[in-house]
Amino acid sequence: MHLIVAEKNISARRIAQILSEGKKVTEHKDGGVSTYSFGDTTTVGLRGHVVEIDFEPGYKNWRSEQYTPRSLINAKTIKIPTEKKIVSLLQKLARQADRVTIATDFDTEGELIGKEAYELVRAVNKNVGIDRARFSAITPGELKHAFSHTTELDFALAAAGEARQSIDLMWGASLTRFISLAARRGGQNILSVGRVQSPTLGMIVDREKEIEAFVPEKYWQVSCTTEKSAETIEARHTRGRFHEKAAAVAARDRTKAPLVVTDVRTGTKQDRAPSPFDTTAYIVAASRLGLSAANAMRIAEDLYMNGFISYPRTDNTVYPDSLDLDAILKTIRNSSFQQDVEWVMTHRRAVPTRGKKSSTDHPPIHPTGGATREALGEDGFRIYELVLRRFLATLSPDAQWKTLKILFSAGGEEYTTTGGQLLETGWHRVYPFSEAKEVVLPAFETGEHLPVKKVTLDEKETQPPARYTQSKLIQRMEELGLGTKSTRHEVIAKLVSRKYVEGNPLRPTLVGRVVTESLEQHADTITRPGMTQTLEAHMQQIKESKRTREDVVRESREMLHHAFDQLEANEQVIGEDIRGKTAEEMNLGKCPACGGTLAIKHLRGNTQFIGCSRYPDCSFNIGLPGAQWGFAVRTDEVCEQHHLNYVRLVRKGARPWDIGCPLCHHIKSNLESLAEIPSMDESLAKNIQSHHIYSVAELAHSTPEVLAKRLELDSGRASLLVHEAGRVLERLRKRSECRKFMRDNLIPRKGRSYSKILSALKESGISELSGLARVDIATLMRAGIGENEAEQLLTRAKTIYHGQVLREIGIPAVSLKKYLAAGIIDPEAFCVHSPGALSDLTGMSVSTVQRHVELVCRHLSKPVPKKISKTQMERGKKELLAIKGLGEPVLEILLRADITDADTLLSADAAKLAARSGIPEQKILDYQKRVRKRKETAVIQL
Ligand SMILES: [Zn+2]
Ligand SMILES: [Zn+2]
């Protein structure tokens, strides 16, 4: 079998479709992973990397004394499968293969993914031939050529990728741990540091500081308005910016009619067609369409996988000779852009445009197939159109502009105005994405006199440098050699998700800034681009086999050790610095109750809430969902009513949960429970809110005296309110206990939600554990719980609920355990069984059991069973055991059924006892007969 390994499932499918040339392709699924077979060939797709590198076991514990953050620098790494099903399927197929072709993407990352597949194949099949197919587009022409001209895997290229992987892991993990531990942050709250990430953040922070340090300067501009052929024309003073107001005012005042045309200069300007797209230029163009860098790349990759455009990760801006431009034009003629394609075919420039960078790996991004809006969807089609039109533009003639510059003089002051008109539309015809704005001026003649309609003096200010937009930042990263075409957009996305930067244009958050400044101060190699640039150069040397991976990694280790020397010496200072400066980011605004500062507080574990800075004097607080639902952070939005910052819960890999104004949220979520208080009416509700009481708990925990004073209520009403609130609170507590019970005891399963089950139970009137303990299995099953599970759930519910009741009645926990072990949990059982039997079953003394029985029965208002002494109990047991054929096992069953001596056995109704105990009726009758006989004998003996 010929096994072809593609980078993703979708490309495996397309490769099979194309290479099968119309033969039937069969799809098989094995453990959820698809393979595509035709003839003797099978294709399978990876999911990018199917293994990842991680440290050897032992490094998981962040606080380990032995494995400090610095120890991660020299830690050994291992490869572990991240996609186990794919790995096992790949190896299963590899055992049967007699040829394996690696067909992953054609770049460093793809080569490394290919090498990972190579190693997995080799591990199970020592001798199979493994070759490599390289292609830049998943189209019939490219694929056929690639598969008939396969080569060897490029191990040098893969080694460069591996070096980057280990260096990134080592820098990221060791520094992230160091900084997070120093700042005492853990869990969702860690401070990540990265080899590319930190210098990129450094740039954004630097720009912000430039903006802050910028001192605007005033300047003045003078312009005048005239009129020609009923058109208003504005002319600017030729001095441009006046730095002194007096000079500008003088120029304005000297400007007197007439405005004399002193010169008319016409010219033409060549407007060159744009050069082909590399990744960066593409991202910049896509951002003008409103797409973020990460989105633009995701869509482009999707289009590539489906054969509509070529590989979108490329540094090349020159079409290689081997690229058949005619064939591409013919292919894309078959699209919604037929007219434009045909126009380009007839007006094509002699040589396509070219950019500055030429590399051999991939051609610039270009279309590879015809597509329609229906096939691609809205965003996909917009990107496809952008790539296609850019391609057309690079083959189109330059545009020509007619330029016009008019010079004027008025009272000795000189003015000018310019115009431009497209003479030849050229490439603008097919590429509307860069604007061509024409300014048409009427004809002027030298010496012509014109009126002065208005002279204007504008006061302006110099502007600070602009913040980076995502696409500007990517351009700048490229110039500085930070990251690669494949990773730059991911680095930015990471900075956003780590809450280091926000908005577009990007600005640093307080944490982002504090971390950067702290690192800069103590180990600036981490935040400066130099180190990363060096590494990129080393990477190139590995690719060219001029240096080994080990060598480069060793040098990087040394650099990192050096940084740690500085960091460890300043650990205390760094930690305090970060902690002190970041506290502010959690402040939300004024406490409504006391005017102190409300802030988000994160405690150990997952507890988070909003509390007041004047605690314990002010106990105002607002509960928040646990951090497992998202780490609570502040956003920029502010509630108009309460003047508090909004709160958002952020969780990796999940949509953020917007709580909004915490107080609005608090009020809303307490509305329903407050309404359960019987004496709550509209005016009382308003009253408590205006006194900053928002929850049932606050009312329940008040004393009537304090409440009466605070709310200006009479004391009767206040005590009623406290009493009622206490009862509602108890009900709420029980409901939440029931919800927790369900969450703890129902196994999470796809497609079923706790809230659905809970609301179904609520409809059957069950929202507390007491109800659940008395429910029948059928009701549970109707709520969507399986039979076996329902039985288990019921037993658990009974155990917990009855246990609670018994504890409340006063049974100590130790005893409770013994009852539970003997299968006695229902309080009713205490009033049914005889204390003697209970004592025997639990091993506790009769007097202890007797005390418990009295407590329970009195609580349930039931008669207390007759007391039996220990001696009586022992005598009874002896009597029973004396009966022929009645041994210990039967004795225990009888005790459980409250048969404690010969007399109770004799007086029992045999049929009822049989039903109660499970002992056959006939046997009971036999026992009874024997007892009677013995009694008679005893009487006779007397
Ligand atoms: Zn307060
Ligand atoms: Zn609010």
PDB file of C-alpha atoms in Angstrom, residues 597-824:
ATOM      1  CA  THR A 597     -13.194  51.353  46.772  1.00  0.00           C
ATOM      2  CA  LEU A 598     -14.799  48.232  45.361  1.00  0.00           C
ATOM      3  CA  ALA A 599     -12.356  45.768  43.859  1.00  0.00           C
ATOM      4  CA  ILE A 600     -12.357  42.251  42.444  1.00  0.00           C
ATOM      5  CA  LYS A 601     -10.738  39.866  44.915  1.00  0.00           C
ATOM      6  CA  HIS A 602      -9.294  36.496  43.955  1.00  0.00           C
ATOM      7  CA  LEU A 603      -8.738  33.989  46.715  1.00  0.00           C
ATOM      8  CA  ARG A 604      -6.983  30.663  46.642  1.00  0.00           C
ATOM      9  CA  GLY A 605      -8.918  27.971  44.866  1.00  0.00           C
ATOM     10  CA  ASN A 606     -11.612  29.279  42.604  1.00  0.00           C
ATOM     11  CA  THR A 607     -13.227  31.787  44.927  1.00  0.00           C
ATOM     12  CA  GLN A 608     -13.619  35.304  43.587  1.00  0.00           C
ATOM     13  CA  PHE A 609     -15.880  38.137  44.668  1.00  0.00           C
ATOM     14  CA  ILE A 610     -16.144  41.908  44.795  1.00  0.00           C
ATOM     15  CA  GLY A 611     -15.351  43.469  48.123  1.00  0.00           C
ATOM     16  CA  CYS A 612     -14.878  46.873  49.709  1.00  0.00           C
ATOM     17  CA  SER A 613     -11.540  48.417  50.652  1.00  0.00           C
ATOM     18  CA  ARG A 614     -12.986  49.404  54.030  1.00  0.00           C
ATOM     19  CA  TYR A 615     -13.634  45.833  55.077  1.00  0.00           C
ATOM     20  CA  PRO A 616     -14.180  44.914  57.944  1.00  0.00           C
ATOM     21  CA  ASP A 617     -15.807  48.290  58.698  1.00  0.00           C
ATOM     22  CA  CYS A 618     -17.854  47.908  55.518  1.00  0.00           C
ATOM     23  CA  SER A 619     -19.027  44.409  54.701  1.00  0.00           C
ATOM     24  CA  PHE A 620     -20.560  45.257  51.335  1.00  0.00           C
ATOM     25  CA  ASN A 621     -19.719  42.543  48.842  1.00  0.00           C
ATOM     26  CA  ILE A 622     -20.983  40.965  45.634  1.00  0.00           C
ATOM     27  CA  GLY A 623     -20.519  37.274  44.915  1.00  0.00           C
ATOM     28  CA  LEU A 624     -19.129  36.135  41.563  1.00  0.00           C
ATOM     29  CA  PRO A 625     -19.265  32.729  39.864  1.00  0.00           C
ATOM     30  CA  GLY A 626     -16.178  30.627  40.655  1.00  0.00           C
ATOM     31  CA  ALA A 627     -13.025  31.119  38.609  1.00  0.00           C
ATOM     32  CA  GLN A 628     -13.597  27.767  36.907  1.00  0.00           C
ATOM     33  CA  TRP A 629     -16.237  29.686  34.914  1.00  0.00           C
ATOM     34  CA  GLY A 630     -13.712  32.367  34.035  1.00  0.00           C
ATOM     35  CA  PHE A 631     -11.211  34.623  35.743  1.00  0.00           C
ATOM     36  CA  ALA A 632     -12.874  37.906  36.707  1.00  0.00           C
ATOM     37  CA  VAL A 633     -11.342  41.033  35.180  1.00  0.00           C
ATOM     38  CA  ARG A 634     -12.381  44.643  34.796  1.00  0.00           C
ATOM     39  CA  THR A 635     -13.314  46.103  31.409  1.00  0.00           C
ATOM     40  CA  ASP A 636     -13.324  49.724  30.272  1.00  0.00           C
ATOM     41  CA  GLU A 637     -17.077  50.101  30.139  1.00  0.00           C
ATOM     42  CA  VAL A 638     -18.676  51.919  33.062  1.00  0.00           C
ATOM     43  CA  CYS A 639     -22.274  51.634  34.310  1.00  0.00           C
ATOM     44  CA  GLU A 640     -24.037  54.965  33.882  1.00  0.00           C
ATOM     45  CA  GLN A 641     -26.212  54.381  36.903  1.00  0.00           C
ATOM     46  CA  HIS A 642     -23.677  53.029  39.390  1.00  0.00           C
ATOM     47  CA  HIS A 643     -20.404  54.380  37.975  1.00  0.00           C
ATOM     48  CA  LEU A 644     -18.739  51.004  38.348  1.00  0.00           C
ATOM     49  CA  ASN A 645     -16.518  49.329  35.752  1.00  0.00           C
ATOM     50  CA  TYR A 646     -18.010  46.285  34.045  1.00  0.00           C
ATOM     51  CA  VAL A 647     -16.758  42.833  34.965  1.00  0.00           C
ATOM     52  CA  ARG A 648     -15.963  40.040  32.559  1.00  0.00           C
ATOM     53  CA  LEU A 649     -15.078  36.396  33.171  1.00  0.00           C
ATOM     54  CA  VAL A 650     -12.347  35.193  30.815  1.00  0.00           C
ATOM     55  CA  ARG A 651     -11.504  31.565  30.274  1.00  0.00           C
ATOM     56  CA  LYS A 652      -8.946  30.108  27.922  1.00  0.00           C
ATOM     57  CA  GLY A 653     -10.583  28.580  24.894  1.00  0.00           C
ATOM     58  CA  ALA A 654     -14.060  29.842  25.738  1.00  0.00           C
ATOM     59  CA  ARG A 655     -16.115  32.867  24.919  1.00  0.00           C
ATOM     60  CA  PRO A 656     -15.785  35.504  27.640  1.00  0.00           C
ATOM     61  CA  TRP A 657     -18.770  35.774  29.967  1.00  0.00           C
ATOM     62  CA  ASP A 658     -19.826  39.374  30.371  1.00  0.00           C
ATOM     63  CA  ILE A 659     -21.264  40.062  33.801  1.00  0.00           C
ATOM     64  CA  GLY A 660     -21.658  43.762  32.940  1.00  0.00           C
ATOM     65  CA  CYS A 661     -22.065  46.209  35.813  1.00  0.00           C
ATOM     66  CA  PRO A 662     -21.543  44.061  38.905  1.00  0.00           C
ATOM     67  CA  LEU A 663     -24.155  45.950  40.895  1.00  0.00           C
ATOM     68  CA  CYS A 664     -26.807  45.803  38.150  1.00  0.00           C
ATOM     69  CA  HIS A 665     -26.021  42.090  37.897  1.00  0.00           C
ATOM     70  CA  HIS A 666     -26.226  41.695  41.655  1.00  0.00           C
ATOM     71  CA  ILE A 667     -29.596  43.444  41.843  1.00  0.00           C
ATOM     72  CA  LYS A 668     -31.009  41.468  38.955  1.00  0.00           C
ATOM     73  CA  SER A 669     -29.901  38.092  40.221  1.00  0.00           C
ATOM     74  CA  ASN A 670     -31.396  38.765  43.661  1.00  0.00           C
ATOM     75  CA  LEU A 671     -34.736  40.055  42.395  1.00  0.00           C
ATOM     76  CA  GLU A 672     -36.431  36.683  42.322  1.00  0.00           C
ATOM     77  CA  SER A 673     -35.302  35.522  45.739  1.00  0.00           C
ATOM     78  CA  LEU A 674     -36.192  38.854  47.392  1.00  0.00           C
ATOM     79  CA  ALA A 675     -39.669  38.507  45.893  1.00  0.00           C
ATOM     80  CA  GLU A 676     -40.085  35.261  47.823  1.00  0.00           C
ATOM     81  CA  ILE A 677     -40.133  37.182  51.088  1.00  0.00           C
ATOM     82  CA  PRO A 678     -43.886  37.394  51.867  1.00  0.00           C
ATOM     83  CA  SER A 679     -43.853  40.922  53.285  1.00  0.00           C
ATOM     84  CA  MET A 680     -41.763  42.308  50.405  1.00  0.00           C
ATOM     85  CA  ASP A 681     -43.684  44.871  48.408  1.00  0.00           C
ATOM     86  CA  GLU A 682     -42.665  47.492  45.903  1.00  0.00           C
ATOM     87  CA  SER A 683     -42.041  50.266  48.405  1.00  0.00           C
ATOM     88  CA  LEU A 684     -40.040  48.023  50.709  1.00  0.00           C
ATOM     89  CA  ALA A 685     -38.005  46.771  47.737  1.00  0.00           C
ATOM     90  CA  LYS A 686     -37.189  50.377  46.826  1.00  0.00           C
ATOM     91  CA  ASN A 687     -36.431  51.182  50.423  1.00  0.00           C
ATOM     92  CA  ILE A 688     -33.885  48.400  50.905  1.00  0.00           C
ATOM     93  CA  GLN A 689     -32.192  49.116  47.587  1.00  0.00           C
ATOM     94  CA  SER A 690     -31.780  52.776  48.407  1.00  0.00           C
ATOM     95  CA  HIS A 691     -30.075  51.660  51.623  1.00  0.00           C
ATOM     96  CA  HIS A 692     -27.739  49.377  49.679  1.00  0.00           C
ATOM     97  CA  ILE A 693     -29.211  46.115  50.775  1.00  0.00           C
ATOM     98  CA  TYR A 694     -29.541  43.869  47.767  1.00  0.00           C
ATOM     99  CA  SER A 695     -29.820  40.273  48.922  1.00  0.00           C
ATOM    100  CA  VAL A 696     -31.906  38.012  51.129  1.00  0.00           C
ATOM    101  CA  ALA A 697     -28.763  37.045  53.041  1.00  0.00           C
ATOM    102  CA  GLU A 698     -28.075  40.642  54.083  1.00  0.00           C
ATOM    103  CA  LEU A 699     -31.618  40.930  55.479  1.00  0.00           C
ATOM    104  CA  ALA A 700     -31.467  37.553  57.197  1.00  0.00           C
ATOM    105  CA  HIS A 701     -28.159  38.357  58.852  1.00  0.00           C
ATOM    106  CA  SER A 702     -29.315  41.738  60.187  1.00  0.00           C
ATOM    107  CA  THR A 703     -30.741  42.202  63.620  1.00  0.00           C
ATOM    108  CA  PRO A 704     -34.273  43.641  63.742  1.00  0.00           C
ATOM    109  CA  GLU A 705     -33.005  46.668  65.736  1.00  0.00           C
ATOM    110  CA  VAL A 706     -30.332  47.604  63.202  1.00  0.00           C
ATOM    111  CA  LEU A 707     -32.673  47.014  60.296  1.00  0.00           C
ATOM    112  CA  ALA A 708     -35.486  49.039  61.843  1.00  0.00           C
ATOM    113  CA  LYS A 709     -33.137  51.974  62.264  1.00  0.00           C
ATOM    114  CA  ARG A 710     -31.523  51.697  58.876  1.00  0.00           C
ATOM    115  CA  LEU A 711     -34.759  51.322  56.905  1.00  0.00           C
ATOM    116  CA  GLU A 712     -36.916  53.462  59.226  1.00  0.00           C
ATOM    117  CA  LEU A 713     -39.331  50.602  59.860  1.00  0.00           C
ATOM    118  CA  ASP A 714     -41.300  49.887  63.008  1.00  0.00           C
ATOM    119  CA  SER A 715     -39.710  47.133  65.033  1.00  0.00           C
ATOM    120  CA  GLY A 716     -42.530  44.643  64.383  1.00  0.00           C
ATOM    121  CA  ARG A 717     -42.113  44.897  60.671  1.00  0.00           C
ATOM    122  CA  ALA A 718     -38.351  44.711  60.924  1.00  0.00           C
ATOM    123  CA  SER A 719     -38.397  41.521  62.972  1.00  0.00           C
ATOM    124  CA  LEU A 720     -40.918  39.964  60.610  1.00  0.00           C
ATOM    125  CA  LEU A 721     -38.643  40.868  57.708  1.00  0.00           C
ATOM    126  CA  VAL A 722     -35.581  39.317  59.367  1.00  0.00           C
ATOM    127  CA  HIS A 723     -37.558  36.214  60.246  1.00  0.00           C
ATOM    128  CA  GLU A 724     -39.005  35.791  56.761  1.00  0.00           C
ATOM    129  CA  ALA A 725     -35.668  36.464  55.106  1.00  0.00           C
ATOM    130  CA  GLY A 726     -34.139  33.764  57.280  1.00  0.00           C
ATOM    131  CA  ARG A 727     -36.690  31.254  56.039  1.00  0.00           C
ATOM    132  CA  VAL A 728     -36.212  32.224  52.397  1.00  0.00           C
ATOM    133  CA  LEU A 729     -32.458  32.005  52.867  1.00  0.00           C
ATOM    134  CA  GLU A 730     -32.816  28.520  54.273  1.00  0.00           C
ATOM    135  CA  ARG A 731     -34.913  27.544  51.251  1.00  0.00           C
ATOM    136  CA  LEU A 732     -32.305  29.025  48.891  1.00  0.00           C
ATOM    137  CA  ARG A 733     -29.585  27.155  50.722  1.00  0.00           C
ATOM    138  CA  LYS A 734     -31.477  23.899  50.353  1.00  0.00           C
ATOM    139  CA  ARG A 735     -32.049  24.479  46.659  1.00  0.00           C
ATOM    140  CA  SER A 736     -28.435  25.213  46.022  1.00  0.00           C
ATOM    141  CA  GLU A 737     -27.487  22.151  48.044  1.00  0.00           C
ATOM    142  CA  CYS A 738     -29.772  20.085  45.816  1.00  0.00           C
ATOM    143  CA  ARG A 739     -28.198  21.586  42.667  1.00  0.00           C
ATOM    144  CA  LYS A 740     -24.747  20.836  44.000  1.00  0.00           C
ATOM    145  CA  PHE A 741     -25.806  17.305  44.841  1.00  0.00           C
ATOM    146  CA  MET A 742     -26.958  16.737  41.257  1.00  0.00           C
ATOM    147  CA  ARG A 743     -23.752  18.184  39.842  1.00  0.00           C
ATOM    148  CA  ASP A 744     -21.637  16.042  42.144  1.00  0.00           C
ATOM    149  CA  ASN A 745     -23.533  12.831  41.539  1.00  0.00           C
ATOM    150  CA  LEU A 746     -24.600  12.909  37.908  1.00  0.00           C
ATOM    151  CA  ILE A 747     -21.814  11.976  35.544  1.00  0.00           C
ATOM    152  CA  PRO A 748     -21.417  14.700  32.908  1.00  0.00           C
ATOM    153  CA  ARG A 749     -22.543  13.364  29.588  1.00  0.00           C
ATOM    154  CA  LYS A 750     -22.628  14.910  26.170  1.00  0.00           C
ATOM    155  CA  GLY A 751     -26.026  16.247  25.229  1.00  0.00           C
ATOM    156  CA  ARG A 752     -27.507  16.459  28.712  1.00  0.00           C
ATOM    157  CA  SER A 753     -27.535  19.514  30.851  1.00  0.00           C
ATOM    158  CA  TYR A 754     -27.998  19.746  34.584  1.00  0.00           C
ATOM    159  CA  SER A 755     -30.215  22.736  34.190  1.00  0.00           C
ATOM    160  CA  LYS A 756     -32.632  20.750  31.995  1.00  0.00           C
ATOM    161  CA  ILE A 757     -32.825  17.908  34.497  1.00  0.00           C
ATOM    162  CA  LEU A 758     -33.163  20.336  37.385  1.00  0.00           C
ATOM    163  CA  SER A 759     -35.987  22.237  35.770  1.00  0.00           C
ATOM    164  CA  ALA A 760     -37.806  18.984  34.918  1.00  0.00           C
ATOM    165  CA  LEU A 761     -37.541  17.962  38.583  1.00  0.00           C
ATOM    166  CA  LYS A 762     -38.660  21.398  39.671  1.00  0.00           C
ATOM    167  CA  GLU A 763     -41.810  20.905  37.615  1.00  0.00           C
ATOM    168  CA  SER A 764     -42.457  17.715  39.580  1.00  0.00           C
ATOM    169  CA  GLY A 765     -42.129  19.831  42.721  1.00  0.00           C
ATOM    170  CA  ILE A 766     -38.622  18.726  43.658  1.00  0.00           C
ATOM    171  CA  SER A 767     -36.004  21.357  44.295  1.00  0.00           C
ATOM    172  CA  GLU A 768     -34.581  20.250  47.632  1.00  0.00           C
ATOM    173  CA  LEU A 769     -32.770  17.177  48.849  1.00  0.00           C
ATOM    174  CA  SER A 770     -35.711  16.238  51.109  1.00  0.00           C
ATOM    175  CA  GLY A 771     -37.914  15.929  48.032  1.00  0.00           C
ATOM    176  CA  LEU A 772     -35.267  14.031  46.145  1.00  0.00           C
ATOM    177  CA  ALA A 773     -34.939  11.490  48.960  1.00  0.00           C
ATOM    178  CA  ARG A 774     -38.657  10.689  48.703  1.00  0.00           C
ATOM    179  CA  VAL A 775     -39.028  10.702  44.933  1.00  0.00           C
ATOM    180  CA  ASP A 776     -39.755   7.540  42.964  1.00  0.00           C
ATOM    181  CA  ILE A 777     -37.480   6.217  40.252  1.00  0.00           C
ATOM    182  CA  ALA A 778     -40.069   6.891  37.541  1.00  0.00           C
ATOM    183  CA  THR A 779     -39.994  10.645  38.215  1.00  0.00           C
ATOM    184  CA  LEU A 780     -36.220  10.671  37.967  1.00  0.00           C
ATOM    185  CA  MET A 781     -36.393   8.755  34.712  1.00  0.00           C
ATOM    186  CA  ARG A 782     -38.935  11.184  33.307  1.00  0.00           C
ATOM    187  CA  ALA A 783     -36.462  13.992  34.063  1.00  0.00           C
ATOM    188  CA  GLY A 784     -33.970  12.288  31.763  1.00  0.00           C
ATOM    189  CA  ILE A 785     -31.930  10.068  34.101  1.00  0.00           C
ATOM    190  CA  GLY A 786     -31.284   6.405  33.220  1.00  0.00           C
ATOM    191  CA  GLU A 787     -32.727   3.665  35.430  1.00  0.00           C
ATOM    192  CA  ASN A 788     -29.513   2.405  37.021  1.00  0.00           C
ATOM    193  CA  GLU A 789     -28.261   5.877  37.567  1.00  0.00           C
ATOM    194  CA  ALA A 790     -31.607   6.899  39.070  1.00  0.00           C
ATOM    195  CA  GLU A 791     -31.391   4.085  41.612  1.00  0.00           C
ATOM    196  CA  GLN A 792     -27.904   5.053  42.667  1.00  0.00           C
ATOM    197  CA  LEU A 793     -28.867   8.695  42.824  1.00  0.00           C
ATOM    198  CA  LEU A 794     -31.838   7.899  45.013  1.00  0.00           C
ATOM    199  CA  THR A 795     -29.746   5.843  47.439  1.00  0.00           C
ATOM    200  CA  ARG A 796     -27.169   8.639  47.666  1.00  0.00           C
ATOM    201  CA  ALA A 797     -29.895  11.255  48.160  1.00  0.00           C
ATOM    202  CA  LYS A 798     -31.515   9.214  50.928  1.00  0.00           C
ATOM    203  CA  THR A 799     -28.210   8.620  52.673  1.00  0.00           C
ATOM    204  CA  ILE A 800     -27.251  12.275  52.593  1.00  0.00           C
ATOM    205  CA  TYR A 801     -30.652  13.661  53.440  1.00  0.00           C
ATOM    206  CA  HIS A 802     -31.523  11.229  56.235  1.00  0.00           C
ATOM    207  CA  GLY A 803     -28.008  11.612  57.554  1.00  0.00           C
ATOM    208  CA  GLN A 804     -28.595  15.359  57.792  1.00  0.00           C
ATOM    209  CA  VAL A 805     -31.910  14.872  59.556  1.00  0.00           C
ATOM    210  CA  LEU A 806     -30.425  12.427  62.042  1.00  0.00           C
ATOM    211  CA  ARG A 807     -27.555  14.766  62.777  1.00  0.00           C
ATOM    212  CA  GLU A 808     -30.004  17.579  63.361  1.00  0.00           C
ATOM    213  CA  ILE A 809     -31.959  15.366  65.747  1.00  0.00           C
ATOM    214  CA  GLY A 810     -28.735  14.895  67.660  1.00  0.00           C
ATOM    215  CA  ILE A 811     -27.187  11.577  66.577  1.00  0.00           C
ATOM    216  CA  PRO A 812     -23.398  12.007  66.723  1.00  0.00           C
ATOM    217  CA  ALA A 813     -21.465  11.533  63.478  1.00  0.00           C
ATOM    218  CA  VAL A 814     -19.528   8.520  64.813  1.00  0.00           C
ATOM    219  CA  SER A 815     -22.719   6.664  65.659  1.00  0.00           C
ATOM    220  CA  LEU A 816     -24.306   7.731  62.409  1.00  0.00           C
ATOM    221  CA  LYS A 817     -21.519   5.974  60.565  1.00  0.00           C
ATOM    222  CA  LYS A 818     -22.266   2.760  62.415  1.00  0.00           C
ATOM    223  CA  TYR A 819     -25.995   2.948  61.645  1.00  0.00           C
ATOM    224  CA  LEU A 820     -25.185   3.613  58.021  1.00  0.00           C
ATOM    225  CA  ALA A 821     -22.860   0.597  57.874  1.00  0.00           C
ATOM    226  CA  ALA A 822     -25.658  -1.562  59.280  1.00  0.00           C
ATOM    227  CA  GLY A 823     -28.017  -0.260  56.593  1.00  0.00           C
ATOM    228  CA  ILE A 824     -30.100   1.809  59.023  1.00  0.00           C
TER     229      ILE A 824
END
